[in-house]
mmCIF file of C-alpha atoms in Angstrom:
data_model
loop_
_atom_site.group_PDB
_atom_site.id
_atom_site.type_symbol
_atom_site.label_atom_id
_atom_site.label_comp_id
_atom_site.label_asym_id
_atom_site.label_seq_id
_atom_site.Cartn_x
_atom_site.Cartn_y
_atom_site.Cartn_z
ATOM 1 C CA MET A 1 -50.661 -39.348 53.554
ATOM 2 C CA HIS A 2 -48.848 -36.256 52.154
ATOM 3 C CA LYS A 3 -45.621 -34.272 53.180
ATOM 4 C CA ARG A 4 -46.874 -30.337 53.907
ATOM 5 C CA HIS A 5 -43.255 -28.861 51.876
ATOM 6 C CA ASP A 6 -42.718 -25.294 53.889
ATOM 7 C CA HIS A 7 -41.281 -22.434 51.233
ATOM 8 C CA SER A 8 -41.090 -20.685 53.939
ATOM 9 C CA ARG A 9 -37.668 -22.402 55.174
ATOM 10 C CA GLY A 10 -35.909 -22.551 51.694
ATOM 11 C CA ALA A 11 -36.269 -18.500 50.775
ATOM 12 C CA PRO A 12 -33.610 -17.023 53.197
ATOM 13 C CA ARG A 13 -31.614 -19.839 52.365
ATOM 14 C CA ARG A 14 -31.368 -18.608 48.426
ATOM 15 C CA GLY A 15 -31.044 -15.270 49.269
ATOM 16 C CA PHE A 16 -27.588 -15.870 51.707
ATOM 17 C CA THR A 17 -26.612 -17.695 48.527
ATOM 18 C CA TYR A 18 -26.827 -15.009 46.134
ATOM 19 C CA LEU A 19 -25.526 -12.066 48.937
ATOM 20 C CA TRP A 20 -22.690 -15.243 49.083
ATOM 21 C CA LEU A 21 -22.073 -15.053 45.072
ATOM 22 C CA LEU A 22 -22.603 -11.170 45.358
ATOM 23 C CA LEU A 23 -20.095 -11.024 48.052
ATOM 24 C CA VAL A 24 -17.287 -13.137 45.932
ATOM 25 C CA LEU A 25 -17.850 -11.287 42.883
ATOM 26 C CA ALA A 26 -17.209 -8.479 44.421
ATOM 27 C CA VAL A 27 -13.937 -9.975 46.102
ATOM 28 C CA GLY A 28 -12.833 -11.657 42.434
ATOM 29 C CA ALA A 29 -13.231 -8.149 40.674
ATOM 30 C CA ALA A 30 -11.377 -5.693 43.289
ATOM 31 C CA GLY A 31 -8.631 -8.437 42.529
ATOM 32 C CA LEU A 32 -7.811 -8.653 38.959
ATOM 33 C CA ALA A 33 -9.131 -4.448 39.537
ATOM 34 C CA ALA A 34 -5.462 -4.615 42.172
ATOM 35 C CA LEU A 35 -3.381 -6.984 39.135
ATOM 36 C CA GLY A 36 -4.012 -4.984 35.829
ATOM 37 C CA GLU A 37 -2.748 -2.040 38.584
ATOM 38 C CA ARG A 38 -0.217 -3.472 39.384
ATOM 39 C CA ALA A 39 0.538 -4.668 35.589
ATOM 40 C CA SER A 40 0.370 -0.994 34.852
ATOM 41 C CA MET A 41 2.513 0.174 36.723
ATOM 42 C CA ALA A 42 5.516 -2.841 36.175
ATOM 43 C CA VAL A 43 4.646 -1.862 32.617
ATOM 44 C CA GLN A 44 5.287 1.874 32.990
ATOM 45 C CA ARG A 45 8.508 1.064 35.198
ATOM 46 C CA GLU A 46 9.670 -1.333 32.317
ATOM 47 C CA ARG A 47 9.692 2.594 29.881
ATOM 48 C CA GLU A 48 10.444 4.316 32.208
ATOM 49 C CA ALA A 49 13.838 1.980 32.250
ATOM 50 C CA GLU A 50 14.359 2.379 28.577
ATOM 51 C CA LEU A 51 13.553 5.805 28.298
ATOM 52 C CA MET A 52 16.830 5.999 30.288
ATOM 53 C CA PHE A 53 18.457 3.750 28.527
ATOM 54 C CA ARG A 54 17.754 5.401 25.442
ATOM 55 C CA GLY A 55 18.187 8.274 26.586
ATOM 56 C CA GLN A 56 21.637 7.680 27.793
ATOM 57 C CA GLN A 57 22.177 6.160 24.114
ATOM 58 C CA ILE A 58 21.937 9.404 23.067
ATOM 59 C CA ALA A 59 23.238 11.341 25.294
ATOM 60 C CA SER A 60 26.778 9.465 25.146
ATOM 61 C CA ALA A 61 26.588 9.241 20.915
ATOM 62 C CA ILE A 62 26.527 13.578 20.746
ATOM 63 C CA ALA A 63 29.229 13.658 24.067
ATOM 64 C CA ALA A 64 31.389 11.852 21.702
ATOM 65 C CA TYR A 65 30.835 13.444 18.207
ATOM 66 C CA ARG A 66 31.734 16.683 19.612
ATOM 67 C CA ALA A 67 34.559 14.728 20.982
ATOM 68 C CA ALA A 68 35.976 13.820 17.638
ATOM 69 C CA THR A 69 35.416 16.979 15.912
ATOM 70 C CA VAL A 70 38.428 17.582 13.479
ATOM 71 C CA GLY A 71 39.631 20.821 14.169
ATOM 72 C CA PRO A 72 40.043 23.368 17.275
ATOM 73 C CA VAL A 73 36.174 24.453 18.084
ATOM 74 C CA PRO A 74 34.131 21.114 19.059
ATOM 75 C CA GLN A 75 29.875 20.836 16.828
ATOM 76 C CA LEU A 76 27.269 19.311 18.113
ATOM 77 C CA PRO A 77 25.142 17.048 15.083
ATOM 78 C CA VAL A 78 21.973 18.901 12.918
ATOM 79 C CA GLU A 79 20.452 15.573 13.490
ATOM 80 C CA LEU A 80 20.353 12.498 15.468
ATOM 81 C CA LYS A 81 20.931 10.878 11.483
ATOM 82 C CA GLN A 82 24.666 12.436 11.997
ATOM 83 C CA LEU A 83 25.730 10.300 14.828
ATOM 84 C CA LEU A 84 24.511 7.032 12.577
ATOM 85 C CA ASP A 85 27.178 8.585 10.524
ATOM 86 C CA ASP A 86 29.603 10.070 11.154
ATOM 87 C CA ARG A 87 31.163 11.165 8.017
ATOM 88 C CA ARG A 88 33.435 14.360 9.461
ATOM 89 C CA SER A 89 36.664 12.527 8.973
ATOM 90 C CA PRO A 90 38.635 9.987 6.825
ATOM 91 C CA ARG A 91 37.215 7.037 8.940
ATOM 92 C CA PRO A 92 33.647 7.614 9.274
ATOM 93 C CA LEU A 93 32.242 6.843 13.109
ATOM 94 C CA HIS A 94 29.138 5.469 14.566
ATOM 95 C CA HIS A 95 29.000 6.795 17.809
ATOM 96 C CA LEU A 96 24.611 4.868 17.657
ATOM 97 C CA ARG A 97 24.182 1.720 16.522
ATOM 98 C CA GLN A 98 20.626 2.186 15.516
ATOM 99 C CA LEU A 99 17.965 5.548 15.921
ATOM 100 C CA TYR A 100 15.777 4.604 19.339
ATOM 101 C CA ALA A 101 12.336 5.324 19.795
ATOM 102 C CA ASP A 102 11.295 6.444 22.327
ATOM 103 C CA PRO A 103 9.956 4.017 25.210
ATOM 104 C CA PHE A 104 5.976 5.584 25.286
ATOM 105 C CA SER A 105 5.438 6.466 21.755
ATOM 106 C CA GLY A 106 7.281 3.412 19.503
ATOM 107 C CA GLN A 107 8.469 6.109 17.808
ATOM 108 C CA PRO A 108 12.405 8.336 17.074
ATOM 109 C CA ASP A 109 10.945 10.792 17.269
ATOM 110 C CA TRP A 110 12.736 12.710 20.287
ATOM 111 C CA VAL A 111 11.778 16.150 20.777
ATOM 112 C CA LEU A 112 15.110 17.571 20.436
ATOM 113 C CA VAL A 113 17.280 20.122 23.620
ATOM 114 C CA THR A 114 19.386 22.688 20.468
ATOM 115 C CA THR A 115 21.384 24.930 21.736
ATOM 116 C CA GLU A 116 20.561 28.530 20.046
ATOM 117 C CA GLU A 117 22.541 27.621 17.046
ATOM 118 C CA GLY A 118 20.057 25.143 16.553
ATOM 119 C CA ARG A 119 22.573 22.011 17.140
ATOM 120 C CA ILE A 120 21.163 19.034 19.632
ATOM 121 C CA ALA A 121 22.901 19.153 23.110
ATOM 122 C CA GLY A 122 20.441 16.735 24.430
ATOM 123 C CA VAL A 123 16.897 14.769 23.949
ATOM 124 C CA ARG A 124 12.982 13.974 25.797
ATOM 125 C CA SER A 125 10.372 12.214 25.342
ATOM 126 C CA ARG A 126 7.520 13.939 23.926
ATOM 127 C CA SER A 127 5.494 12.416 26.472
ATOM 128 C CA ASP A 128 3.210 13.732 29.182
ATOM 129 C CA ALA A 129 2.929 10.550 31.208
ATOM 130 C CA PRO A 130 3.258 10.946 34.766
ATOM 131 C CA ALA A 131 6.964 10.062 35.552
ATOM 132 C CA LEU A 132 6.413 7.035 38.464
ATOM 133 C CA ARG A 133 11.035 7.607 39.077
ATOM 134 C CA VAL A 134 11.005 10.418 40.059
ATOM 135 C CA ILE A 135 13.996 11.290 42.370
ATOM 136 C CA ASP A 136 16.498 12.596 39.265
ATOM 137 C CA LEU A 137 14.239 14.688 38.631
ATOM 138 C CA PRO A 138 13.080 18.620 39.408
ATOM 139 C CA ILE A 139 10.776 19.870 41.379
ATOM 140 C CA PRO A 140 7.377 20.629 40.067
ATOM 141 C CA GLU A 141 5.765 23.583 40.469
ATOM 142 C CA PRO A 142 2.534 22.741 43.662
ATOM 143 C CA GLY A 143 -0.629 21.706 41.551
ATOM 144 C CA GLN A 144 1.209 19.836 39.084
ATOM 145 C CA ARG A 145 3.271 15.931 38.516
ATOM 146 C CA VAL A 146 6.736 15.055 37.616
ATOM 147 C CA ARG A 147 6.120 14.337 34.335
ATOM 148 C CA VAL A 148 7.955 11.957 32.281
ATOM 149 C CA SER A 149 8.662 14.501 29.250
ATOM 150 C CA ASP A 150 11.005 16.533 32.003
ATOM 151 C CA ARG A 151 13.880 13.992 32.133
ATOM 152 C CA LEU A 152 16.553 15.976 29.935
ATOM 153 C CA PHE A 153 19.458 13.581 28.132
ATOM 154 C CA MET A 154 22.267 16.345 27.656
ATOM 155 C CA ALA A 155 25.420 15.602 26.313
ATOM 156 C CA ASP A 156 28.081 15.701 28.523
ATOM 157 C CA GLY A 157 29.519 19.153 29.772
ATOM 158 C CA MET A 158 26.388 20.434 28.015
ATOM 159 C CA ALA A 159 24.341 22.013 30.270
ATOM 160 C CA PRO A 160 20.135 22.249 29.989
ATOM 161 C CA ALA A 161 19.661 26.227 31.029
ATOM 162 C CA VAL A 162 21.253 26.973 27.975
ATOM 163 C CA VAL A 163 19.318 25.556 25.394
ATOM 164 C CA ALA A 164 16.234 25.609 24.293
ATOM 165 C CA GLN A 165 13.430 22.985 23.967
ATOM 166 C CA GLY A 166 13.842 22.303 20.670
ATOM 167 C CA LYS A 167 11.080 20.832 17.734
ATOM 168 C CA PRO A 168 10.921 17.222 17.274
ATOM 169 C CA ALA A 169 13.478 14.896 16.139
ATOM 170 C CA ALA A 170 13.304 14.449 12.585
ATOM 171 C CA GLN A 171 12.084 10.351 11.882
ATOM 172 C CA ALA A 172 14.563 8.727 10.464
ATOM 173 C CA PRO A 173 13.162 5.531 8.167
ATOM 174 C CA PRO A 174 13.714 2.375 9.584
#
């Protein structure tokens, strides 16, 4: 006696399994994309936090350099390297321990914010990445995004309105 095989019963089941597998793969891909987006945002937040720290350190060092001026007229540095080893007085001063790299470029290639005399009053990043932390940044023009490079790190008492956005900093040897 022969058993009769009905192939028509298995076909819909195989089709259903295939659709189920496609659905599981689509959900998994969406989950991985969301996880990648989250990781990217975490890296961006970390870089911005490090940018805030390093920029404030440089701005404080510029203010300390100005305050340590010998004589009646306070001076600002001409190069960031002067913050590392200030030899204007008999005892050398070190306003900054190291020349920090911009966290977005990995290089000490800050854009110098200079006075009309060419002295450094502050720095900013050269990155055009959109800024996540925008609460303390200027409001952009309609249709424009706030960028990381919009954040200025100025020495205390230096108004951003009286300085020119200058040239990139010369890279110091590592």
